[in-house]
Coordinates of C-alpha atoms and ligand atoms in Angstrom, one line a residue:
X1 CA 112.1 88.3 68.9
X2 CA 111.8 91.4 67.3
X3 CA 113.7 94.6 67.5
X4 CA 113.4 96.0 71.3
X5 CA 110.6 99.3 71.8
X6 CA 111.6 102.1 73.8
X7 CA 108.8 103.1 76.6
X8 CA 108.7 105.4 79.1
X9 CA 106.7 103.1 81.4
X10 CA 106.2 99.1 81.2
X11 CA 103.8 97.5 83.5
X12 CA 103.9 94.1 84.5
X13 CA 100.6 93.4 85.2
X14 CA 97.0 94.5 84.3
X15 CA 95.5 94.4 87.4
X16 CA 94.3 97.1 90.2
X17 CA 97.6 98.3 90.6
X18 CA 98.9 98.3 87.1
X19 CA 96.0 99.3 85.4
X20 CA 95.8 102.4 87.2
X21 CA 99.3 103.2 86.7
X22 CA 99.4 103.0 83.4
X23 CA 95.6 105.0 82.7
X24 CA 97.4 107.4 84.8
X25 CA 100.5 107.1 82.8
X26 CA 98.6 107.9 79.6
X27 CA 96.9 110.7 81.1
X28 CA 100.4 112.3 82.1
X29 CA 101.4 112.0 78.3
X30 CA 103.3 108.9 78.9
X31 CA 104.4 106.3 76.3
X32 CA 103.3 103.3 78.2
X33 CA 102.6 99.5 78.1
X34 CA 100.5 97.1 80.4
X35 CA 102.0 93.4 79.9
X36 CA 99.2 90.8 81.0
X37 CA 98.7 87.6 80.5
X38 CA 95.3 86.8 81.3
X39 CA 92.6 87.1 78.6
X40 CA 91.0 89.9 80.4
X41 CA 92.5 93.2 82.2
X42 CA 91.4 94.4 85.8
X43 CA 94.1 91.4 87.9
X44 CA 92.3 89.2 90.7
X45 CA 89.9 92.1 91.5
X46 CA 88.0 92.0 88.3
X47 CA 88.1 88.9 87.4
X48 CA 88.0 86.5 90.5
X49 CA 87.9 88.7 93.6
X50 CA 86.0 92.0 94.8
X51 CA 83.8 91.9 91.9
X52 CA 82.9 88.4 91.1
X53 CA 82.2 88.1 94.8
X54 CA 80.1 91.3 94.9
X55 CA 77.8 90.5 92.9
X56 CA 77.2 86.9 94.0
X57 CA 76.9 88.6 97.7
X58 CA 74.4 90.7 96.2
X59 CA 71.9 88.4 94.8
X60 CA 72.4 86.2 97.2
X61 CA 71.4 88.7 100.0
X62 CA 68.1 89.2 97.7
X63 CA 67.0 85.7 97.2
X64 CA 67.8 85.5 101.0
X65 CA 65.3 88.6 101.9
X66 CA 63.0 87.5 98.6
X67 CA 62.6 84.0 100.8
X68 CA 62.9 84.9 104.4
X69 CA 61.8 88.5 104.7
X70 CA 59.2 89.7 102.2
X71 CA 55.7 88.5 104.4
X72 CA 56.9 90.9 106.8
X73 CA 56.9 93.7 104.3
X74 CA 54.0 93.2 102.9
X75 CA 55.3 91.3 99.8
X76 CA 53.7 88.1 99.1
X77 CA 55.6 86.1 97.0
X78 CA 54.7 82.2 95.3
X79 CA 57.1 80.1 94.7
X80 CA 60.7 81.1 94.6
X81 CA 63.5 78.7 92.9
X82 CA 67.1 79.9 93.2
X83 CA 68.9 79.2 89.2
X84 CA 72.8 78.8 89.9
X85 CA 73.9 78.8 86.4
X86 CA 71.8 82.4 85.8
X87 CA 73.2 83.6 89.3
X88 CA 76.8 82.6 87.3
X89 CA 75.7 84.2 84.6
X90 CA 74.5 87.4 86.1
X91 CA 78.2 87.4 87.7
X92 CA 79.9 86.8 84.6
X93 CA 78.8 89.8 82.5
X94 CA 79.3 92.3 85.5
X95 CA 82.9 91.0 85.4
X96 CA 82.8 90.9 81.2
X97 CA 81.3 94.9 81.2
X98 CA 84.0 96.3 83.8
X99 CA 87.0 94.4 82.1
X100 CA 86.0 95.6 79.0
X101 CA 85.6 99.0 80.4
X102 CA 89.2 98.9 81.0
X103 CA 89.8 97.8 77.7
X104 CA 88.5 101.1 76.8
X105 CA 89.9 103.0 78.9
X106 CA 93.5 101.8 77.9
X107 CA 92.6 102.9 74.1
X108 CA 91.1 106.1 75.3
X109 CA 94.4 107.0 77.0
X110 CA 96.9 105.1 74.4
X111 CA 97.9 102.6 77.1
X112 CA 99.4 99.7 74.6
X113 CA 98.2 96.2 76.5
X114 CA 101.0 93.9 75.7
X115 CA 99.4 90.3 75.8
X116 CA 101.8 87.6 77.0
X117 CA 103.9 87.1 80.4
X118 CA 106.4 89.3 81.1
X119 CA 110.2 88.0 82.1
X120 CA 113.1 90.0 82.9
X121 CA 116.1 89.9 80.1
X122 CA 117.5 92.8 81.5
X123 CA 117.0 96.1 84.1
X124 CA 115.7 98.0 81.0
X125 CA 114.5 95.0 78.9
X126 CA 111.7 92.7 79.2
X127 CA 110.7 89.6 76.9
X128 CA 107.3 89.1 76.7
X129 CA 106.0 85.5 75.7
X130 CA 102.8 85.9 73.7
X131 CA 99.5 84.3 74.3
X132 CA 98.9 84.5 70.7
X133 CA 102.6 82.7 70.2
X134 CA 105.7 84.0 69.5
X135 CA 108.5 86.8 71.4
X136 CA 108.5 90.0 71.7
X137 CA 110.9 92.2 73.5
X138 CA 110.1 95.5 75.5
X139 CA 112.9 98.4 76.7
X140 CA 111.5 100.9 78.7
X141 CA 113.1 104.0 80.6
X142 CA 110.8 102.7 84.0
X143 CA 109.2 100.0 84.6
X144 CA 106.5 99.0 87.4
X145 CA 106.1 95.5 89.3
X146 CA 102.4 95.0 89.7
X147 CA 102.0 91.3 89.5
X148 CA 99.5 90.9 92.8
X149 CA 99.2 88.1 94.6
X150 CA 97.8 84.3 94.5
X151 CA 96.0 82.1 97.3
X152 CA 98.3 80.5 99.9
X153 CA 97.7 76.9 99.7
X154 CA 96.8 74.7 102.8
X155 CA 99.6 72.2 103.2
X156 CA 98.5 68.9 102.3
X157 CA 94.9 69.8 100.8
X158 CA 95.3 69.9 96.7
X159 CA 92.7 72.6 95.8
X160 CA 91.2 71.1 92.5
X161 CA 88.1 74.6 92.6
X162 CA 85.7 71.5 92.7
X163 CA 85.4 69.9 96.1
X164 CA 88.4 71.7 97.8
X165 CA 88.2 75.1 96.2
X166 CA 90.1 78.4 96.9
X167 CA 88.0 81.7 96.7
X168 CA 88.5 81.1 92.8
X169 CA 86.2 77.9 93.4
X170 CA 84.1 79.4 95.4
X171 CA 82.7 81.8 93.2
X172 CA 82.0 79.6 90.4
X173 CA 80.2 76.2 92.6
X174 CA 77.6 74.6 90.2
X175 CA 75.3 73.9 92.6
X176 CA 74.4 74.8 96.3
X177 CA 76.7 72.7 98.4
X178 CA 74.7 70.6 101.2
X179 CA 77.6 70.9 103.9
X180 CA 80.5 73.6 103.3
X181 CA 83.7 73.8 105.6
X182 CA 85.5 77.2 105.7
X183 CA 89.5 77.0 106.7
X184 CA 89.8 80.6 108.0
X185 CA 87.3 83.0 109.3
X186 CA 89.1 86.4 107.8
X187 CA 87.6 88.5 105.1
X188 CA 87.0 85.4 102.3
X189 CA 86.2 82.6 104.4
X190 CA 83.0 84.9 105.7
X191 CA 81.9 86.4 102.6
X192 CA 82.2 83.4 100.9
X193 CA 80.4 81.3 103.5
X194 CA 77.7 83.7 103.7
X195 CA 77.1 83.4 99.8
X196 CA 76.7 80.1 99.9
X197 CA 74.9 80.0 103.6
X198 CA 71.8 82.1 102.3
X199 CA 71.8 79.9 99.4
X200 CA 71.2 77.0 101.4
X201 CA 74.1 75.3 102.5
X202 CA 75.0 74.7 106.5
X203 CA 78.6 76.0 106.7
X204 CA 80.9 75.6 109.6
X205 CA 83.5 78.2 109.7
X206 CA 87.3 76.7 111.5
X207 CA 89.2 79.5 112.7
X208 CA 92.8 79.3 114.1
X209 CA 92.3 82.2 116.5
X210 CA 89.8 83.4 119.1
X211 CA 88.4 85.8 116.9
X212 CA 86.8 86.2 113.4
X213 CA 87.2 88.8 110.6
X214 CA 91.4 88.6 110.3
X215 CA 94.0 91.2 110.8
X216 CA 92.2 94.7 111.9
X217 CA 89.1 94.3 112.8
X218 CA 87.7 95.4 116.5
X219 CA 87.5 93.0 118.9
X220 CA 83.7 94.2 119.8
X221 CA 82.7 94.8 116.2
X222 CA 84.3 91.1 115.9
X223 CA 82.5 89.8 118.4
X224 CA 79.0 91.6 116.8
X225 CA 79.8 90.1 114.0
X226 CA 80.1 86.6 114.9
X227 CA 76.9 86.8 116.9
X228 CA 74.7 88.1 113.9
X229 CA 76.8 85.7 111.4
X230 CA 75.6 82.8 114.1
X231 CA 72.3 84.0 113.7
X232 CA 72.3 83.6 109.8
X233 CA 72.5 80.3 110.3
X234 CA 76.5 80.3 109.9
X235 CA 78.4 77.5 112.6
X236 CA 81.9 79.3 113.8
X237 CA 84.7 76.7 115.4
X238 CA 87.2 79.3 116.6
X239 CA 90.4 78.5 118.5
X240 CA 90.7 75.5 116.6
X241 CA 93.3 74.4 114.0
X242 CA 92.7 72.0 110.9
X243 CA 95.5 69.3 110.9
X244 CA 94.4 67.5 107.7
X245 CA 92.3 66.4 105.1
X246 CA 91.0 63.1 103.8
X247 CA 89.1 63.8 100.3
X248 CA 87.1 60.7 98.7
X249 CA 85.0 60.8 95.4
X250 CA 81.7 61.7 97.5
X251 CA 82.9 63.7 100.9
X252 CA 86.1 65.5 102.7
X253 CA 86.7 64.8 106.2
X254 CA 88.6 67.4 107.8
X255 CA 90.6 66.4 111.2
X256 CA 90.4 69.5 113.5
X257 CA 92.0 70.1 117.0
X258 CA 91.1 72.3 119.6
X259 CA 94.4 74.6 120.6
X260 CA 93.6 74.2 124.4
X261 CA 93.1 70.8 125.5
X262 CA 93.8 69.1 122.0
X263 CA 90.4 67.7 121.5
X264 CA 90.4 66.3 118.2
X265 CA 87.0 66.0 116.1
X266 CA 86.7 65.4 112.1
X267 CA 84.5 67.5 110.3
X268 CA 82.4 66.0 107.1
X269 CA 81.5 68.7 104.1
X270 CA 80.7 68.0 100.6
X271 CA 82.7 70.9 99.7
X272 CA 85.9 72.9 101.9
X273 CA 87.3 76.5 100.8
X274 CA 90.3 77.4 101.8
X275 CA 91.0 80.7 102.8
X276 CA 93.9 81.3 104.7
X277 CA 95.0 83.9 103.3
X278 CA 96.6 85.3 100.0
X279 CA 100.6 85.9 99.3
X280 CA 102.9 88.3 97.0
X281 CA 103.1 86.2 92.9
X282 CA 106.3 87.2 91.5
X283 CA 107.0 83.8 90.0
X284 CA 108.4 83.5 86.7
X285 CA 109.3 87.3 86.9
X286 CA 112.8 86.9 86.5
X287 CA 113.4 88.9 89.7
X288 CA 117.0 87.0 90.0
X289 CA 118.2 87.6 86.9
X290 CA 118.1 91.8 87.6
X291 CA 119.0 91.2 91.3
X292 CA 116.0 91.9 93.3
X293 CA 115.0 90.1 96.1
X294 CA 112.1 89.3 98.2
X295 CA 111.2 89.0 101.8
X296 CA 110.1 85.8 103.9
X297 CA 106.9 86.7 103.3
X298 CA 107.3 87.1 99.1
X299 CA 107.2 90.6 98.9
X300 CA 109.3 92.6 96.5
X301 CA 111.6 94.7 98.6
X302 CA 111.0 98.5 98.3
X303 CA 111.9 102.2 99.6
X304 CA 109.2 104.9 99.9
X305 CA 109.0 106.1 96.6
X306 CA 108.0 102.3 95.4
X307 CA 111.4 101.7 94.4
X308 CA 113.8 99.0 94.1
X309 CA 117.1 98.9 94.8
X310 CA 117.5 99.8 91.0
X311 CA 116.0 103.1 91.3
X312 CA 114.0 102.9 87.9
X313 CA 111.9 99.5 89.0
X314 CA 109.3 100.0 90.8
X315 CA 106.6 97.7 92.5
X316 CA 102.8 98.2 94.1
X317 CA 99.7 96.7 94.9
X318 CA 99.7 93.0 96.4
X319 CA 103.3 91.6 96.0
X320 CA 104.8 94.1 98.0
X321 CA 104.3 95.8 101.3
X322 CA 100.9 97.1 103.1
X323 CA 97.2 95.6 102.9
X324 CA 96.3 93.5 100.0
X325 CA 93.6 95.8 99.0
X326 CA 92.2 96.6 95.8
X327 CA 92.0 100.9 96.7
X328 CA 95.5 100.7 98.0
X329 CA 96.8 98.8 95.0
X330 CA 94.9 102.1 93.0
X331 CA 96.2 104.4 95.2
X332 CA 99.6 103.2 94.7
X333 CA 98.9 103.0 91.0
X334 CA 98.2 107.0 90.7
X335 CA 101.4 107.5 93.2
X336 CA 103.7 105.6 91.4
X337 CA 103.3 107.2 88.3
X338 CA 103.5 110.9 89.7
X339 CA 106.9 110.0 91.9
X340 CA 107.7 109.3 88.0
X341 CA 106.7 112.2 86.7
X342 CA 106.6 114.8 89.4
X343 CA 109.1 113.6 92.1
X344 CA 106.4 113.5 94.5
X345 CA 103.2 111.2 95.4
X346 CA 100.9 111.0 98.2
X347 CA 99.2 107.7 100.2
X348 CA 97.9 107.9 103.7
X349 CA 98.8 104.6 104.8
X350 CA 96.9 105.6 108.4
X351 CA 93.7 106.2 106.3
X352 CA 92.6 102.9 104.3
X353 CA 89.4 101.7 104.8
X354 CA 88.6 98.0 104.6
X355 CA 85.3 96.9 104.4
X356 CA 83.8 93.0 104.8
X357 CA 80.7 93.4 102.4
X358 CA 78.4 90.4 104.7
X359 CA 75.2 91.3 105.6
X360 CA 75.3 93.7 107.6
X361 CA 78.2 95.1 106.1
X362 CA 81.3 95.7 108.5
X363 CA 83.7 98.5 107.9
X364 CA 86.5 100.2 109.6
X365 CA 89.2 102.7 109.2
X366 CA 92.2 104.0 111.4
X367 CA 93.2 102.5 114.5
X368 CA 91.3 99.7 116.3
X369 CA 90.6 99.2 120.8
X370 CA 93.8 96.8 121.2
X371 CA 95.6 98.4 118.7
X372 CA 95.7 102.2 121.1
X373 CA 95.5 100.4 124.0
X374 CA 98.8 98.4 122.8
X375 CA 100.1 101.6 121.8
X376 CA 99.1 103.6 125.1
X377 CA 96.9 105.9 123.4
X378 CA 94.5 107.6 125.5
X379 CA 91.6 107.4 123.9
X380 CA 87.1 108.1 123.9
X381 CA 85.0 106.0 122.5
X382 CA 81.6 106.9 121.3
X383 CA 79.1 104.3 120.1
X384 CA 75.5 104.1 118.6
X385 CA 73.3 101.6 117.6
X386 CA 71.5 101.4 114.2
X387 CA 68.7 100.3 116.5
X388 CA 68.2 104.2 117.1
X389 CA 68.8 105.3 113.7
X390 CA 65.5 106.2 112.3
X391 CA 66.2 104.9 108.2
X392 CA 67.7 101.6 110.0
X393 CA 64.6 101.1 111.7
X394 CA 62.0 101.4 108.5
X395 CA 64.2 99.7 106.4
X396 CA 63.9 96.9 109.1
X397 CA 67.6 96.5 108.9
X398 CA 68.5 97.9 112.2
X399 CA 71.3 95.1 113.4
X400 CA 74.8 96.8 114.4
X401 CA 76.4 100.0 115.3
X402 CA 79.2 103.2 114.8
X403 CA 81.5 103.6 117.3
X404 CA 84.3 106.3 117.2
X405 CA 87.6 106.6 118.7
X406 CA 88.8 109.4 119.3
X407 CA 92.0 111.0 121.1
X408 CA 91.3 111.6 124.9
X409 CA 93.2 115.0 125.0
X410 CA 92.4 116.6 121.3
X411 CA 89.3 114.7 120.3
X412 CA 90.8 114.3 116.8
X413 CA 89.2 110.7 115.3
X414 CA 92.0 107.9 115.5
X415 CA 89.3 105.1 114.2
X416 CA 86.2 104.2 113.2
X417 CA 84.7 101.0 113.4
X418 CA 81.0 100.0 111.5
X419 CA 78.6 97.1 111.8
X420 CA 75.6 97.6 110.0
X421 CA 74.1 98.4 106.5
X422 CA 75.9 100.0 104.0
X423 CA 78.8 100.5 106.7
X424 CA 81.3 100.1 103.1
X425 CA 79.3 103.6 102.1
X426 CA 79.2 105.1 105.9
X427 CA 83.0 104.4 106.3
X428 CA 83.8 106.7 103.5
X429 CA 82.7 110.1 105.7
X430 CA 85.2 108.3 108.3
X431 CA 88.1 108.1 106.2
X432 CA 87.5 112.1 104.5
X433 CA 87.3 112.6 108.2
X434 CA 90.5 111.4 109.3
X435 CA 92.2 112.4 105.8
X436 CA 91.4 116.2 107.0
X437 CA 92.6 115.6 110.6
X438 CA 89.0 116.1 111.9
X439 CA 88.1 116.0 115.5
X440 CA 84.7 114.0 116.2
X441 CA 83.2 117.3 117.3
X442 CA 83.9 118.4 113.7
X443 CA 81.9 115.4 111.8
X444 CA 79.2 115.9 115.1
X445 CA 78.3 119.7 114.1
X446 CA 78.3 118.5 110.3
X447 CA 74.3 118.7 109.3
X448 CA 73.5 115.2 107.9
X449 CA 70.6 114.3 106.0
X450 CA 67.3 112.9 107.7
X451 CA 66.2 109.9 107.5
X452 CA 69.8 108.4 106.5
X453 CA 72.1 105.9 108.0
X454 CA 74.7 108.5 107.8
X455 CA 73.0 110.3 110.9
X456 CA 74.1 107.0 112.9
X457 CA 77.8 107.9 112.1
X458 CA 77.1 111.6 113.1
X459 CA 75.6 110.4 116.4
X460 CA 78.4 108.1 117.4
X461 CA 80.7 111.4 116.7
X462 CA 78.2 112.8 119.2
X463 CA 78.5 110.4 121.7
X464 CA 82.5 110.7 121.4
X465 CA 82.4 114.2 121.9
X466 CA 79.5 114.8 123.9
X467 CA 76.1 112.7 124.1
X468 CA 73.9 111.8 121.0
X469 CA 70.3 112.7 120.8
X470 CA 68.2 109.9 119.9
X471 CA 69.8 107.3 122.7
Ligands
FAD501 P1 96.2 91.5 90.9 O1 94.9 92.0 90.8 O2 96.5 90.1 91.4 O3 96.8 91.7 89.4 C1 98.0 91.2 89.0 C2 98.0 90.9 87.6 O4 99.3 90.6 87.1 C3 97.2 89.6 87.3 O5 96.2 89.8 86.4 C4 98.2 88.6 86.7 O6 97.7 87.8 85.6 C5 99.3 89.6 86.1 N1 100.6 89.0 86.1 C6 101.3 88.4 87.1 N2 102.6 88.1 86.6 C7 102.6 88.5 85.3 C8 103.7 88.5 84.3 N3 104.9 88.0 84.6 N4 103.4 88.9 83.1 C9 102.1 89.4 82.8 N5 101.1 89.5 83.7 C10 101.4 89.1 85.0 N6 90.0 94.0 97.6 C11 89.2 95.0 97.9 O7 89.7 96.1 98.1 N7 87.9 94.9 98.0 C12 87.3 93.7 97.8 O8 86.0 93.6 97.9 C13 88.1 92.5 97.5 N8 87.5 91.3 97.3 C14 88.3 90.3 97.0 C15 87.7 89.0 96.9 C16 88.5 87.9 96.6 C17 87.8 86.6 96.4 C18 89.9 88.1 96.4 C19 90.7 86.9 96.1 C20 90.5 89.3 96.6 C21 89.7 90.4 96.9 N9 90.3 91.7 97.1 C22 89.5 92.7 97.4 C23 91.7 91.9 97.0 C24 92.0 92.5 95.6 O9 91.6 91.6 94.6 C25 93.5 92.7 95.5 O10 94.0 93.5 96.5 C26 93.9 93.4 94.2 O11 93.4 92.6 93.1 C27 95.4 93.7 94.0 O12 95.6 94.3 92.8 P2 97.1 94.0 92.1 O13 97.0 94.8 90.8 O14 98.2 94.3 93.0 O15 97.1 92.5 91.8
NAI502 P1 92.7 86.8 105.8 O1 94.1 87.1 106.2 O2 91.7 87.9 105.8 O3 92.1 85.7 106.8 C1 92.7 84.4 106.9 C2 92.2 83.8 108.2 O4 92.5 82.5 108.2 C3 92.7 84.5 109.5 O5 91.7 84.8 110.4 C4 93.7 83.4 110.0 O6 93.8 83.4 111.4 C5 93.0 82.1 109.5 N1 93.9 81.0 109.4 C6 95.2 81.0 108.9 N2 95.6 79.7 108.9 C7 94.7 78.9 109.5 C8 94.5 77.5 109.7 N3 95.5 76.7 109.5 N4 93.4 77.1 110.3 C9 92.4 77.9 110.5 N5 92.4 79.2 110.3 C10 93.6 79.7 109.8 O7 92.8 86.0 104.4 P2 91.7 85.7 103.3 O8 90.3 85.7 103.9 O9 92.1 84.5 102.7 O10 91.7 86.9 102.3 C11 93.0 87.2 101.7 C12 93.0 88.7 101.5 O11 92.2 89.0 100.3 C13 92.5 89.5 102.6 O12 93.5 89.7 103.6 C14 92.2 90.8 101.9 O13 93.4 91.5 101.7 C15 91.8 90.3 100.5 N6 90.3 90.4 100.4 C16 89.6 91.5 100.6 C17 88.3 91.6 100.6 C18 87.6 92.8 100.9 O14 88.2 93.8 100.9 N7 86.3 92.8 101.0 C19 87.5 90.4 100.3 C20 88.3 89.2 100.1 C21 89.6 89.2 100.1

C-alpha cells in the first residue's frame, strides 16, 4: 500500500447518497473522494433500480398503447413486433449516458473516484482494494457511510436472475416470460409485473397482506390501484403467504397458503421475482473493526446530524434509517455535507414523496387515512376524479383521482394521496405545498393552468376546503 492521503471527505459509496455528497463536497471547496467499486457510478439507482426500471416501464407502457389503444385514436397501425434485446438496449444507454454524466460531474467539481472496495483500517484510515489490482490506503478528516442496500433474499429460493430473479433479473429477462409469479405486491413486485404484463406475460402477484403497494400507501388509493392493476390483466393473491419453492430445468412451483383457513394451492410460472423487500449492505465495511454497530434490521446506527458514535463518521441514504428512496438518499447527501461544513442541514422527513411509476402512476406525500386516524387526527378529506378533469378526459387517460387531507380545525394539508397520470409530476405541487405549511385553501386559490392535470390537484384542494367546480 502506498503512503496514506489526507482528505477532508471520503465516501464509501458512489451511489445516490454518496454521489451527491461528494458533488456537493466539491462544490463547498472540499478535498474529497468517492470509493466505489462498481464499474459505473450512480449506486443501485443508476444502474439496476429507478432508472433501469423507468425506462423499461416507459416503453413498455407504449408498445402497450401502440397495440391496444391506437384504433381508438385514430392511429392505424400494421403489424407491431415487440424486439427484447432493442428494448435492453434502449435501457442500457439511458443507464450508460446518466452514469457517465456523473462521471462528469465528479471531474467538473474535482471529486477524486477512488475505484476499489473500501474497508476500514482505522477511524481515519481506509484501505481500498482496487479493481484494477493492487492497495491503496485513504486518511481522511470525515468520512461518509453511503453503501445502500441489497435485495433481501426469500429463504429457501436461490435467486440465480434467470428463472428466480430479484428486481436485478427482472430488468434484464431475455425474453417475454409466458407465466411470471411476483412474491410481494409493494413498489417492485408491481412495477416490475406490470413491465412484463404489457409485454405479454400473465403474472399472478402473491401478497402477504390484505393490501397492495407496501408501507404508506392509502388504503383507498390501494384499493384503486389493485382494481385498475386487475384490469390490466395483472392476477393479485393477497392475504396469502409463499411457503416454498420447487425449481426444475423447465418450470417453478411455488406452494402458497392462505393466512385464514390455511388453504394450500401451488402456483406454476416459468419465471418468479422476488421482491420482498430490500435491506441496509454494510458487509465487508469493517464496521467492527472501528466499533460501530448495527440494528436488527442492518442499519448503521446514527444521531441527527448523520453521525456515528465517532462523531467524524457519518452515514445516509439506504443502510441507515428512513425510506429507502433515491430523493431522500440525495437529500441526505447535500445535508451531510453542510452539517460538515456549516454546522447545520435541513431534511423534512414529514415531506418525502414516493411515487409507484405503474400506469396510472400512484403518488403520495404526508400522512395517509389510517395513519391520522391511528394518530387521532381530526382530519377533511377532499377528493376528485380525473374522470372530471378536462386534459384527463382528451388524453383518454382519465382512470384515478387527488384526494387531500387536510387538518379539520386549520385546514393546513397533512397528505396527499394520487392515482392517475403523471401523479409522480402532480405530487410535486403537494410536497412544495406541505414544505411551506400551506393550507388546502392556499393551493385552491392558486390559478392553475387550463387544460392540465394539475387543475385535478387544485380541485381536490377545493373540495377539502370548500366544493370543486367541475363535480
Ligand atoms: P446505493 O444506490 O445502493 O449505492 C451504494 C453504492 O455503494 C453501490 O454502488 C455499491 O457498489 C457501493 N458500495 C457498497 N459498499 C462499498 C464498499 N465497501 N466500497 C466501495 N463501494 C461500496 N428509488 C426512488 O426514489 N425512485 C425509484 O424509482 C426507485 N426505483 C427503484 C427500482 C429498483 C428496481 C430498486 C432496486 C430500487 C429503486 N429505488 C428507487 C431505490 C433507490 O435505488 C435507492 O433508494 C437508492 O439507490 C439509494 O441510494 P444509496 O446511495 O443509499 O445506495
Ligand atoms: P416493499 O417493502 O415495497 O414491498 C414488499 C412487499 O412484499 C410488501 O408488501 C410485503 O408485505 C410483501 N412481502 C414480504 N414478505 C412476503 C412474503 N413472504 N410473501 C408475500 N409477500 C411478502 O419492497 P420492494 O418492492 O422489494 O422494494 C424495496 C424498496 O425499493 C422499496 O421499499 C423502495 O424503498 C425501493 N423502490 C422504490 C421504487 C420507487 O420509488 N418507485 C421502485 C422500486 C423500489
Amino acid at each position: 500500500a502506498s503512503e496514506a492521503e489526507e482528505k477532508d471527505v471520503v465516501i464509501i459509496g458512489g451511489g445516490v447518497a454518496g454521489y451527491v455528497a461528494a458533488i456537493k463536497a466539491g462544490q463547498e471547496g472540499l478535498k474529497v473522494a468517492c470509493i466505489e467499486k462498481r464499474t459505473a457510478l450512480g449506486g443501485t439507482c443508476l444502474n439496476v433500480g429507478c432508472i433501469p426500471s423507468k425506462s423499461l416501464l416507459n416503453n413498455s407502457h407504449l408498445y402497450h398503447q401502440i397495440v391496444h389503444d391506437s384504433k381508438s385514436r385514430g392511429i392505424d397501425v400494421g403489424e407491431v413486433k415487440l424486439n427484447v434485446a432493442n428494448l435492453m438496449k434502449a435501457k442500457e444507454t439511458s443507464v450508460a449516458g446518466l452514469t457517465k454524466g456523473i462521471e462528469y460531474l465528479f471531474k467538473k467539481n474535482n471529486v477524486e473516484w477512488i475505484k476499489g472496495t473500501g474497508t476500514f483500517a482505522d477511524e481515519h484510515t481506509l484501505n481500498v482494494e482496487l479493481t484494477e489490482g493492487g492497495e491503496r490506503s485513504v486518511r481522511a478528516k470525515n468520512i461518509i457511510i453511503a453503501t445502500g442496500s441489497e435485495v433481501s433474499p426469500f429463504p429457501g429460493l436461490t435467486i440465480d436472475e434467470k428463472k428466480v430473479v430479484s428486481s436485478t433479473g427482472a430488468i434484464a429477462l431475455t425474453e417475454v416470460p409466458k407465466k411470471m409469479l411476483v412474491i410481494g405486491g409493494g413498489i417492485i413486485g408491481l412495477e416490475m409485473g406490470s413491465v412484463w404484463s404489457r409485454l405479454g406475460a400473465e403474472v399472478t402477484v402473491v401478497e402477504f397482506l390484505g393490501q397492495i403497494g407496501g408501507p404508506g400507501m392509502d388504503s383507498e388509493i390501494a384499493k384503486a390501484t389493485q382494481r385498475i392493476l386487475q384490469k390490466q390483466g395483472i392476477k393479485f393473491k393477497l392475504n396469502t403467504k409463499v411457503l416454498s419453492g420447487d425449481v426444475s430445468d423447465s418450470s417453478i412451483s411455488l406452494k402458497v397458503e392462505a393466512n385464514k383457513g390455511g388453504k394450500e394451492e401451488s402456483l406454476d410460472a416459468d419465471v418468479v421475482l422476488s421482491a420482498i423487500g430490500r435491506r441496509p449492505y454494510t458487509q465487508g465495511l469493517g464496521l467492527d473493526k472501528i466499533g460501530l454497530e448495527t440494528d436488527k434490521s442492518g442499519r448503521i446506527i446514527i444521531d441527527q446530524e448523520y453521525r456515528t458514535k465517532i462523531p467524524h463518521i457519518r452515514v445516509i441514504g439506504d443502510c441507515t434509517f428512513g425510506p429507502m428512496l433515491a430523493h431522500k438518499a440525495e437529500e441526505e447527501g447535500v445535508a451531510a455535507i453542510e452539517y460538515i461544513t456549516k454546522g447545520y442541514g435541513h431534511v423534512n422527513y414529514g415531506v418525502i414523496p414516493s411515487v409507484m411509476y405503474t400506469h396510472p402512476e400512484v403518488a403520495w406525500v404526508g400522512q395517509n387515512e389510517e395513519e391520522l386516524k391511528k394518530a387521532g387526527v381530526k382530519y377533511k378529506v377532499g377528493s376528485f376524479p380525473y374522470s372530471a378533469n378536462s386534459r384527463a378526459k382528451t388524453n383518454q387517460d382519465s382512470d384515478g383521482m387527488v384526494k387531500f387531507l387536510s387538518d379539520a380545525q386549520t385546514d393546513r394539508i397533512l397528505g396527499v394521496h394520487i392515482i392517475g397520470p403523471a401523479a409522480g409530476e402532480s405530487i410535486a405541487e403537494a410536497a412544495l405545498a406541505m414544505e411551506y405549511g400551506a393550507s388546502s385553501e392556499d393551493v385552491a386559490r392558486t390559478c392553475h393552468a387550463h387544460p392540465t392535470l394539475a387543475e385535478a390537484v387544485k380541485e381536490a384542494a377545493m373540495a377539502a376546503y370548500s366544493k370543486p367546480i367541475h363535480m
